[in-house]
PDB file of N, CA, C and O in Angstrom:
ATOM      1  N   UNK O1211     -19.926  -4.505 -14.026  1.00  0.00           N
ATOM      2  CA  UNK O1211     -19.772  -4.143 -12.629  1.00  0.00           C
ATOM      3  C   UNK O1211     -20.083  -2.646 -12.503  1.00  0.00           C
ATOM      4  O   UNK O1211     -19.417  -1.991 -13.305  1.00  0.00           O
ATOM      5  N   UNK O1212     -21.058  -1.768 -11.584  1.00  0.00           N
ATOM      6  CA  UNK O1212     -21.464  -0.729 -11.406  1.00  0.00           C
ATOM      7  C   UNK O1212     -20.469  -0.051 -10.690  1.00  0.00           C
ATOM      8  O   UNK O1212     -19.982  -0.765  -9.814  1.00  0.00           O
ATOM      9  N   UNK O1213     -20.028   0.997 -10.750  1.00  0.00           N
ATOM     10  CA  UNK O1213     -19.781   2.051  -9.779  1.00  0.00           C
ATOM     11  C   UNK O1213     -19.246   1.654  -8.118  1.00  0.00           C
ATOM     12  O   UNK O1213     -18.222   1.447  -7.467  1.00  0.00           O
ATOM     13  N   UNK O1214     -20.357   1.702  -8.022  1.00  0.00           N
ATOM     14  CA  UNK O1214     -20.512   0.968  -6.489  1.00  0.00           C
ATOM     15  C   UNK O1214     -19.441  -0.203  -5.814  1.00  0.00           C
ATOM     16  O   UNK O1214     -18.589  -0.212  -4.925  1.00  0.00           O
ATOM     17  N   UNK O1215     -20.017  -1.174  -6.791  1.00  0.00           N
ATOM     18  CA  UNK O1215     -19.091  -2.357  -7.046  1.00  0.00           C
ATOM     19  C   UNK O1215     -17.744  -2.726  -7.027  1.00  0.00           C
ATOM     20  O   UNK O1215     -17.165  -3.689  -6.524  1.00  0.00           O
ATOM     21  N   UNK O1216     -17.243  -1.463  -7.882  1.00  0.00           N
ATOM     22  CA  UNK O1216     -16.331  -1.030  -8.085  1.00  0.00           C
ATOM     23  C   UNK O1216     -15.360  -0.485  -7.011  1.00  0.00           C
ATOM     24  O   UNK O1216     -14.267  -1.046  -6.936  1.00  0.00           O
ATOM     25  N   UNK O1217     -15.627   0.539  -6.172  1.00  0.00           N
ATOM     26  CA  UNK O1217     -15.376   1.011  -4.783  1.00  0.00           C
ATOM     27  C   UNK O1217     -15.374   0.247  -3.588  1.00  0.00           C
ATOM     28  O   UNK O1217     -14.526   0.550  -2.748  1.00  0.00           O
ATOM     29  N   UNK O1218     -16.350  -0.914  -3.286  1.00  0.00           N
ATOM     30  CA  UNK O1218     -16.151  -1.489  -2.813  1.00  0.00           C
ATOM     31  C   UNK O1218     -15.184  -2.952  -2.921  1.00  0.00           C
ATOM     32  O   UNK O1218     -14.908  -3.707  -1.989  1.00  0.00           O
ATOM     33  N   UNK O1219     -14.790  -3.073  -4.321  1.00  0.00           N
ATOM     34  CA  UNK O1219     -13.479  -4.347  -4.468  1.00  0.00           C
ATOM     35  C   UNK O1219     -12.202  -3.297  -4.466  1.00  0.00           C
ATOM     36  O   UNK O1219     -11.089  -3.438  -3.960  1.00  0.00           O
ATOM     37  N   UNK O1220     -12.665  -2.385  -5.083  1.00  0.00           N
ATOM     38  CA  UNK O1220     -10.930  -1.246  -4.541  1.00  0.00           C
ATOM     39  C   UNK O1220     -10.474  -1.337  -2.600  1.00  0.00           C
ATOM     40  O   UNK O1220      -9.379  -1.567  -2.089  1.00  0.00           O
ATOM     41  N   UNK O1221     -11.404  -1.139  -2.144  1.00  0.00           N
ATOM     42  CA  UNK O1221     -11.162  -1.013  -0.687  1.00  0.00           C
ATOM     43  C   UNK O1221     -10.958  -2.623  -0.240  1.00  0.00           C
ATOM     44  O   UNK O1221      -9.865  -3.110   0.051  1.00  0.00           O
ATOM     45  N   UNK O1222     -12.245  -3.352  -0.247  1.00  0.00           N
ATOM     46  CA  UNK O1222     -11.818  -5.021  -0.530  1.00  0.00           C
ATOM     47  C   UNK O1222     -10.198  -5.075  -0.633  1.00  0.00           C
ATOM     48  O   UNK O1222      -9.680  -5.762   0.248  1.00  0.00           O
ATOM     49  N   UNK O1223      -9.194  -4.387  -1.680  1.00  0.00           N
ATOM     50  CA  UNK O1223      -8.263  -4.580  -2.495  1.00  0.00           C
ATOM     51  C   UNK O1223      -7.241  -3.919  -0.742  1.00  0.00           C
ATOM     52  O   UNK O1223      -6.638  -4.353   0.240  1.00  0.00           O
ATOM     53  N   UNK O1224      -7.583  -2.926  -1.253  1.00  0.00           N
ATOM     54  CA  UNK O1224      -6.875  -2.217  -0.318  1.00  0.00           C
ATOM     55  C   UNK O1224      -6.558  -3.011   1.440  1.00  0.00           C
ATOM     56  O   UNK O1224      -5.496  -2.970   2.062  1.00  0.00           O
ATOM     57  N   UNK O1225      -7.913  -3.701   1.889  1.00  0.00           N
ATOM     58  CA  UNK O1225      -7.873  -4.033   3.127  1.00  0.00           C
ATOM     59  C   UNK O1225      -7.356  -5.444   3.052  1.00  0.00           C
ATOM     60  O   UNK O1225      -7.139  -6.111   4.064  1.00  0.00           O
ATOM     61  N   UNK O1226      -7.177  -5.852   1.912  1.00  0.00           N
ATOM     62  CA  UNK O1226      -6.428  -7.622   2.069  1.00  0.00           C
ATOM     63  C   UNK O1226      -4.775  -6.860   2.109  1.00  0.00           C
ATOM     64  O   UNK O1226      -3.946  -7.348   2.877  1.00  0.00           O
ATOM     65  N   UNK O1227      -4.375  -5.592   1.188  1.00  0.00           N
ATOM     66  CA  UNK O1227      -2.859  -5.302   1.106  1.00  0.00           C
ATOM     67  C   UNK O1227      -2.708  -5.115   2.590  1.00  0.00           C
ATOM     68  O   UNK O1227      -1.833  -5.819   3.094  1.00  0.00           O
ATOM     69  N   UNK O1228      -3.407  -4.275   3.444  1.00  0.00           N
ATOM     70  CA  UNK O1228      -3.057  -3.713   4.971  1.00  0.00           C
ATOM     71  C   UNK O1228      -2.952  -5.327   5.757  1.00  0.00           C
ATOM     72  O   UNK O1228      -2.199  -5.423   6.726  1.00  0.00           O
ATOM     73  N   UNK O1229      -3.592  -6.332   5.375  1.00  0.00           N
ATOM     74  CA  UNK O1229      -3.898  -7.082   6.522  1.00  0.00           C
ATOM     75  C   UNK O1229      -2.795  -8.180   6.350  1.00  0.00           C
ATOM     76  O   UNK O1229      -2.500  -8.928   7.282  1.00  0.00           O
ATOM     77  N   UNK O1230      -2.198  -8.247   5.115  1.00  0.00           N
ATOM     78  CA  UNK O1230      -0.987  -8.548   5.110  1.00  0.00           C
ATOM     79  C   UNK O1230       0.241  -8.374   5.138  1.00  0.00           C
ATOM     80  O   UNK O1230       1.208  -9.127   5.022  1.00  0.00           O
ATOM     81  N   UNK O1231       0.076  -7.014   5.348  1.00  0.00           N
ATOM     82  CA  UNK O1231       1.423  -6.733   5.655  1.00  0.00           C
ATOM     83  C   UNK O1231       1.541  -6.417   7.372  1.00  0.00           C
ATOM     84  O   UNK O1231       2.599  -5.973   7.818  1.00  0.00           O
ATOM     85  N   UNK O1232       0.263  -6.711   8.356  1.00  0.00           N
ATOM     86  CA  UNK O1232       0.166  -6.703   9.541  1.00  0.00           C
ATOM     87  C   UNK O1232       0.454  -8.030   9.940  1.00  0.00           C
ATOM     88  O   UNK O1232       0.951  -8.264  11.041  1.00  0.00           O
ATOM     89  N   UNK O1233       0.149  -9.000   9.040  1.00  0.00           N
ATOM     90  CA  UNK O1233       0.440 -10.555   8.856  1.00  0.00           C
ATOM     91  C   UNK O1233       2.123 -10.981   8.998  1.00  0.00           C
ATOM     92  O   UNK O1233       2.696 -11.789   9.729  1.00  0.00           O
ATOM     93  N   UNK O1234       2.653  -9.961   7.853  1.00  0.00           N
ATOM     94  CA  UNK O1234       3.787 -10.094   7.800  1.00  0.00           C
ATOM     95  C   UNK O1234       4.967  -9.394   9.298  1.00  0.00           C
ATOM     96  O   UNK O1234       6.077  -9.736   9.705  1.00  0.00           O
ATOM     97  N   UNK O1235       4.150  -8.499   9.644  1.00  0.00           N
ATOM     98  CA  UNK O1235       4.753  -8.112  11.215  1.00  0.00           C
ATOM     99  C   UNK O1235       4.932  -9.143  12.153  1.00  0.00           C
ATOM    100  O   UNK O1235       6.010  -9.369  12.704  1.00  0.00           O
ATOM    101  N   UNK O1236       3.900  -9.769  12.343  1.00  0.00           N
ATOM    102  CA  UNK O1236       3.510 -10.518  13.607  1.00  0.00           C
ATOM    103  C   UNK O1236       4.165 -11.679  13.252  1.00  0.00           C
ATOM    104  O   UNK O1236       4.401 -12.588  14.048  1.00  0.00           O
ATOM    105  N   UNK O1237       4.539 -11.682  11.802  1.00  0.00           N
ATOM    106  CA  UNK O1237       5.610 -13.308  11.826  1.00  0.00           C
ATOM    107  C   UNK O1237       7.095 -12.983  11.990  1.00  0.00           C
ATOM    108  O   UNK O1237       7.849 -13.932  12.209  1.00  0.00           O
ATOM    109  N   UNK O1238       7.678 -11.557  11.897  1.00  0.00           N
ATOM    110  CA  UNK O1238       8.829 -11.195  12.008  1.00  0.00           C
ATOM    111  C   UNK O1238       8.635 -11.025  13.296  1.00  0.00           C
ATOM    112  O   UNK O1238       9.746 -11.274  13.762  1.00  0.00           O
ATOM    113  N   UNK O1239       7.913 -10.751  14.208  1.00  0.00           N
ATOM    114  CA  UNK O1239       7.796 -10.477  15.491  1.00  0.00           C
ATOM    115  C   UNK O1239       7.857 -11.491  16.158  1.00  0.00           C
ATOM    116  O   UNK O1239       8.647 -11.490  17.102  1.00  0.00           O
ATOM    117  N   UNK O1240       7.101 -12.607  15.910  1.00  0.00           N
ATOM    118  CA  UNK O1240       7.479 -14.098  16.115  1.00  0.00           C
ATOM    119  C   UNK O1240       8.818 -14.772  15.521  1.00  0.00           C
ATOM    120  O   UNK O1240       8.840 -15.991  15.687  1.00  0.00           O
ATOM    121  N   UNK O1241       9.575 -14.404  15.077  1.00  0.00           N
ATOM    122  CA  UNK O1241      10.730 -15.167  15.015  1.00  0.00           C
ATOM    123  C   UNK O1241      11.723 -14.120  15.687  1.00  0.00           C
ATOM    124  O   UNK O1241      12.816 -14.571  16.030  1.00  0.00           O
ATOM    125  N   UNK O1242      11.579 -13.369  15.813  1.00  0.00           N
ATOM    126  CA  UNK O1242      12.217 -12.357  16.910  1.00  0.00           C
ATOM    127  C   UNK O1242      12.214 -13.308  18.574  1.00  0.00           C
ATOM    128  O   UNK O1242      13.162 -13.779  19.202  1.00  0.00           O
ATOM    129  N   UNK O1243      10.556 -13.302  18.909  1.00  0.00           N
ATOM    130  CA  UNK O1243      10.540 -13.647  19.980  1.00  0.00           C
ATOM    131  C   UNK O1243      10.865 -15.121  20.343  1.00  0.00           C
ATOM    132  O   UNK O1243      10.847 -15.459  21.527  1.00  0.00           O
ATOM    133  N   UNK O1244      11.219 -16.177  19.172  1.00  0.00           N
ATOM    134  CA  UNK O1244      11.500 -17.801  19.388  1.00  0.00           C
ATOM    135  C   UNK O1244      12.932 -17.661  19.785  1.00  0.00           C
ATOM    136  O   UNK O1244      13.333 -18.726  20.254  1.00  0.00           O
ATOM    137  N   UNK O1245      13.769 -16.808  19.767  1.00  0.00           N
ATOM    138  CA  UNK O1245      14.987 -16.677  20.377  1.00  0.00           C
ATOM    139  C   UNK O1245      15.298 -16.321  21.639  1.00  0.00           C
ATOM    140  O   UNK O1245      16.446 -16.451  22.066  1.00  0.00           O
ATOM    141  N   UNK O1246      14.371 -15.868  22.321  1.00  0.00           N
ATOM    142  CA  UNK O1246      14.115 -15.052  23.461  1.00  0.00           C
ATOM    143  C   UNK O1246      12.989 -16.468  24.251  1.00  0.00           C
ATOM    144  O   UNK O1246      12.420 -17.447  23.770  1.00  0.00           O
ATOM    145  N   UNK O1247      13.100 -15.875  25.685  1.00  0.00           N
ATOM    146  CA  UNK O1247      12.394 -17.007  26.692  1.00  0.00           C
ATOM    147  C   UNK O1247      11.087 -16.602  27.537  1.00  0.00           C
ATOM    148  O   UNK O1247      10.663 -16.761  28.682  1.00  0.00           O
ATOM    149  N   UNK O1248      10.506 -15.718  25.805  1.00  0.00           N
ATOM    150  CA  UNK O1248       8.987 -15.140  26.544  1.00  0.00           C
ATOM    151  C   UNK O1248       7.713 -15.678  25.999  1.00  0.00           C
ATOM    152  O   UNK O1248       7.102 -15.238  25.025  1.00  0.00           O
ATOM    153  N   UNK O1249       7.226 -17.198  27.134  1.00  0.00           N
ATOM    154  CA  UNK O1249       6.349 -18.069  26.239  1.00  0.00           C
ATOM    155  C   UNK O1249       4.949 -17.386  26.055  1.00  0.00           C
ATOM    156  O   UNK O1249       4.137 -17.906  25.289  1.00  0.00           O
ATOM    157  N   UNK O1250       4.578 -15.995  26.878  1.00  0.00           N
ATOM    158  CA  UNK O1250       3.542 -15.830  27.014  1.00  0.00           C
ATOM    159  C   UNK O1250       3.151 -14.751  25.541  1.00  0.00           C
ATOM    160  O   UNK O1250       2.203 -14.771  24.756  1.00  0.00           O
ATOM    161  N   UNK O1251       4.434 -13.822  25.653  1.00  0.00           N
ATOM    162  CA  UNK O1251       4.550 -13.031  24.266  1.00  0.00           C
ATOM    163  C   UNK O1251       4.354 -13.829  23.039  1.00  0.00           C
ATOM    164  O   UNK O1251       3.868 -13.345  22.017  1.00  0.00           O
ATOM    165  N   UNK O1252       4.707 -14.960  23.141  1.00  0.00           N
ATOM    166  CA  UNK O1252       5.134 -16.237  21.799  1.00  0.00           C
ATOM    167  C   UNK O1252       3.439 -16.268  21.602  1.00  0.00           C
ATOM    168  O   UNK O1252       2.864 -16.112  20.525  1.00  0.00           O
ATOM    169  N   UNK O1253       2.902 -16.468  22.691  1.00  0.00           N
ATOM    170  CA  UNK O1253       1.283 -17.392  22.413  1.00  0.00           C
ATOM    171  C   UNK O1253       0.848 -16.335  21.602  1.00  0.00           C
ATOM    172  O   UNK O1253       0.523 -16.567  20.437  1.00  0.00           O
ATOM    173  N   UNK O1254       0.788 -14.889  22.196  1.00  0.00           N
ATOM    174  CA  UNK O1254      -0.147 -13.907  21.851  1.00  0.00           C
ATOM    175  C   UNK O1254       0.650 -13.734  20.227  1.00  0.00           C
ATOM    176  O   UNK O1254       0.074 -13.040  19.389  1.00  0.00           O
ATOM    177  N   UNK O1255       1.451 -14.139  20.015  1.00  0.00           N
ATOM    178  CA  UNK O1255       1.505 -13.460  18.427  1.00  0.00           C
ATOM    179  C   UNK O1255       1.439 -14.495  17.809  1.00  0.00           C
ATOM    180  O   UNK O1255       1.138 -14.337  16.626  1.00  0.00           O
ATOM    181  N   UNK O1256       1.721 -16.271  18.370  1.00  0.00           N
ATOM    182  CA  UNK O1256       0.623 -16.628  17.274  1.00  0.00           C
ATOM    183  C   UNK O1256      -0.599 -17.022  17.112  1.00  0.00           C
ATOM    184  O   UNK O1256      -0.922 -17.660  16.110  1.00  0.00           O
ATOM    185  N   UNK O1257      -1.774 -16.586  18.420  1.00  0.00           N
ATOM    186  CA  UNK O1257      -3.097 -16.002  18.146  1.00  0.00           C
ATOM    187  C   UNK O1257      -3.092 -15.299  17.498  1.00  0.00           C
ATOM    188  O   UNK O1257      -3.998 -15.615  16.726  1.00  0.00           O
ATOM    189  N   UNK O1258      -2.588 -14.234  17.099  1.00  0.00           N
ATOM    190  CA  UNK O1258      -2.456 -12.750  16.415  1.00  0.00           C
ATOM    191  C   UNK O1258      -2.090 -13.352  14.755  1.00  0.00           C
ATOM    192  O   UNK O1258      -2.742 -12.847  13.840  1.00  0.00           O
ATOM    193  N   UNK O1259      -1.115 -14.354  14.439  1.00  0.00           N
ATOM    194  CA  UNK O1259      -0.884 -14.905  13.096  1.00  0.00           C
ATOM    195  C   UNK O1259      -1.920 -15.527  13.093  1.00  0.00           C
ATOM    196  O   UNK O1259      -2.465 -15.191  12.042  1.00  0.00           O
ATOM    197  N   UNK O1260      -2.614 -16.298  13.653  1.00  0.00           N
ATOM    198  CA  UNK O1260      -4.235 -16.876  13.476  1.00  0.00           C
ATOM    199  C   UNK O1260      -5.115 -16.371  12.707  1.00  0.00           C
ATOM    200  O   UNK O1260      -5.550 -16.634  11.586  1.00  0.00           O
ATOM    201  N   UNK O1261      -5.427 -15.124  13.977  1.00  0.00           N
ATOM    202  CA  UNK O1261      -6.656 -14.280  13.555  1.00  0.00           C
ATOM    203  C   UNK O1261      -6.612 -13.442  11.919  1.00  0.00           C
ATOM    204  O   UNK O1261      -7.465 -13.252  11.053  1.00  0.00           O
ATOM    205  N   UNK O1262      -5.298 -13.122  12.044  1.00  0.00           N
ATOM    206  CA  UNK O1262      -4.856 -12.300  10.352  1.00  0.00           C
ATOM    207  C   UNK O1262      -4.912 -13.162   9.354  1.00  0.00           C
ATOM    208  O   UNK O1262      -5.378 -12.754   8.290  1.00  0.00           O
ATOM    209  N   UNK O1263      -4.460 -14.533   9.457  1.00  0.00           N
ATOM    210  CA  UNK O1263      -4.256 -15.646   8.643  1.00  0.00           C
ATOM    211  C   UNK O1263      -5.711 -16.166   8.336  1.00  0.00           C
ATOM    212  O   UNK O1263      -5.916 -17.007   7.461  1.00  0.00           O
ATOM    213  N   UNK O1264      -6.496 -15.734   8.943  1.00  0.00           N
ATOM    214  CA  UNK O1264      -8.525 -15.941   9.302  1.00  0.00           C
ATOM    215  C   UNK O1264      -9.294 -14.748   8.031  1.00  0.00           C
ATOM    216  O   UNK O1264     -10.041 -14.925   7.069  1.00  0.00           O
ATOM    217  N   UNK O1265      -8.630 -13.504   8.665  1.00  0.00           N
ATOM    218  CA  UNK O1265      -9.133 -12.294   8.195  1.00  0.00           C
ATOM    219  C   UNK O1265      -8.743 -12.160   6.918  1.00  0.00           C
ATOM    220  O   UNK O1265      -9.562 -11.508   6.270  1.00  0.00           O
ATOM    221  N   UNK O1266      -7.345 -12.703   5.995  1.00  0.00           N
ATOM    222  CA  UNK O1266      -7.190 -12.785   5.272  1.00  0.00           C
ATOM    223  C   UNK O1266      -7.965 -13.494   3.923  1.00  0.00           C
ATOM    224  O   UNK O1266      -8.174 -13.143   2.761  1.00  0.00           O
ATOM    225  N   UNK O1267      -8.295 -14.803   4.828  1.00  0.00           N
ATOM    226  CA  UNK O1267      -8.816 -15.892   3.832  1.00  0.00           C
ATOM    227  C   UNK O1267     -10.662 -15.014   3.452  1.00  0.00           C
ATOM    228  O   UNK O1267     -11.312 -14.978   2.406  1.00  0.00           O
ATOM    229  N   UNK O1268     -10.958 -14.433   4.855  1.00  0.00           N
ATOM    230  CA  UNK O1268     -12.413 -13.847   4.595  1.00  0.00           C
ATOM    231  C   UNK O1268     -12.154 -12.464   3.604  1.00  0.00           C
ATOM    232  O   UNK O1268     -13.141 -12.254   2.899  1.00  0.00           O
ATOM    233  N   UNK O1269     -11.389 -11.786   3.463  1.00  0.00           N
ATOM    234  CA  UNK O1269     -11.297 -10.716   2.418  1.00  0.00           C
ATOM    235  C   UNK O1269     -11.171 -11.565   1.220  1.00  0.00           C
ATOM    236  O   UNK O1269     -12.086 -11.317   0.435  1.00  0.00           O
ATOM    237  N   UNK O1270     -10.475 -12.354   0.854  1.00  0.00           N
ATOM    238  CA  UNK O1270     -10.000 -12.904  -0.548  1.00  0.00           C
ATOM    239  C   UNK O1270     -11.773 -13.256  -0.831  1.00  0.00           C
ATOM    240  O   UNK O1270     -12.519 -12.626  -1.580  1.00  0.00           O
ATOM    241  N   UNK O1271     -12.083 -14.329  -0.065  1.00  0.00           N
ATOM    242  CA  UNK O1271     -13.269 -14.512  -0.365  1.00  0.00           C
ATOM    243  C   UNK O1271     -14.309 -13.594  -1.059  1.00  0.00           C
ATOM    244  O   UNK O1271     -14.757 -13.635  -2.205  1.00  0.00           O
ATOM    245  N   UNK O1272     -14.553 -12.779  -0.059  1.00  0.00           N
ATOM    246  CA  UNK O1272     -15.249 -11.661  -0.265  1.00  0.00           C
ATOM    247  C   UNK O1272     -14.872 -10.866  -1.212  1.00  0.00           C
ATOM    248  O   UNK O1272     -15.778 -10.179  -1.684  1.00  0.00           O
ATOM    249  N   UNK O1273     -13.708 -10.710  -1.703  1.00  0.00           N
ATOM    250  CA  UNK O1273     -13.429 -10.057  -3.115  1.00  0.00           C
ATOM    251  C   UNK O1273     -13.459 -11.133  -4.625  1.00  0.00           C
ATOM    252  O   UNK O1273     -13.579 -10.716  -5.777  1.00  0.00           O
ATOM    253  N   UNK O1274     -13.352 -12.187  -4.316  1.00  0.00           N
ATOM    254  CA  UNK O1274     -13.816 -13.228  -5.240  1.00  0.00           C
ATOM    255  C   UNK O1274     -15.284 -13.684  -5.357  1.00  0.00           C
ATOM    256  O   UNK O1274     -15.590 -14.526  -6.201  1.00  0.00           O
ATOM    257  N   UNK O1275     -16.366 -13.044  -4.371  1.00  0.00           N
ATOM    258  CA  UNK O1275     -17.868 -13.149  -4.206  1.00  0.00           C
ATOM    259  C   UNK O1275     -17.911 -11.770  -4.956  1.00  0.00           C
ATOM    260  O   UNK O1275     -18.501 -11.993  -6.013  1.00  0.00           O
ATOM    261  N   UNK O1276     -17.577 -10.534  -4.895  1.00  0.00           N
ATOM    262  CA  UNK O1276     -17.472  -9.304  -5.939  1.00  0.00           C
ATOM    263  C   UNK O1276     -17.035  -9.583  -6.378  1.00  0.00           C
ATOM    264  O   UNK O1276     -16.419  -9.009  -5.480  1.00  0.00           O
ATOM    265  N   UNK O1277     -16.025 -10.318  -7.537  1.00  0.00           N
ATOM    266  CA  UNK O1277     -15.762  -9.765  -9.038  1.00  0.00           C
ATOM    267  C   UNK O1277     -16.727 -10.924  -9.598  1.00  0.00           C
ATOM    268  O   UNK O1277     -17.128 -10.706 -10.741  1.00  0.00           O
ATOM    269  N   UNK O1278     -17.205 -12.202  -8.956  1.00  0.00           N
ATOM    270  CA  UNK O1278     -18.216 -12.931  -9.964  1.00  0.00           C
ATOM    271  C   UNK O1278     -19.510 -12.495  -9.979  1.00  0.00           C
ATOM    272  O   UNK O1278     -20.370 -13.223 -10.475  1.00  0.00           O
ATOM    273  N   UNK O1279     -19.852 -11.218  -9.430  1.00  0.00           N
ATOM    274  CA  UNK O1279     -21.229 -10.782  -9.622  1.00  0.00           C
ATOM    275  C   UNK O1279     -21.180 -10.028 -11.406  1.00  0.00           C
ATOM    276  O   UNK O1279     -22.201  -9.552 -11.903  1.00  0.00           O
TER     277      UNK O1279
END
């Protein structure tokens, strides 16, 4: 693995740690809000667990397409 390669699965690395622990917000934020009687707040965070739960699976990927080169 070159240099290059290298820098880019570190950051790869780095942007799956950030996107889960933004993952992990929006589900504490959602069980916050299932106690409470705000259906519209409810939708938007779990679109929001969607999209992270999406973005997640495409980083892993993409860092498992870099380390088999």
């Amino acid at each position: 693995m070159n240099f290059i390669s290298k820098k880019v699965l570190d950051f790869q690395k780095k942007k799956l740690t950030s996107a889960e622990e933004t993952l992990k917000k929006y589900m504490q934020e959602m069980e916050k809000l299932e106690n409470t009687k705000k259906p519209e707040e409810l939708e938007k965070c779990k679109k929001m667990i969607k999209i992270w739960t999406d973005n997640i699976e495409k980083i892993k990927k993409e860092i498992k397409k870099i380390e088999s080169r």
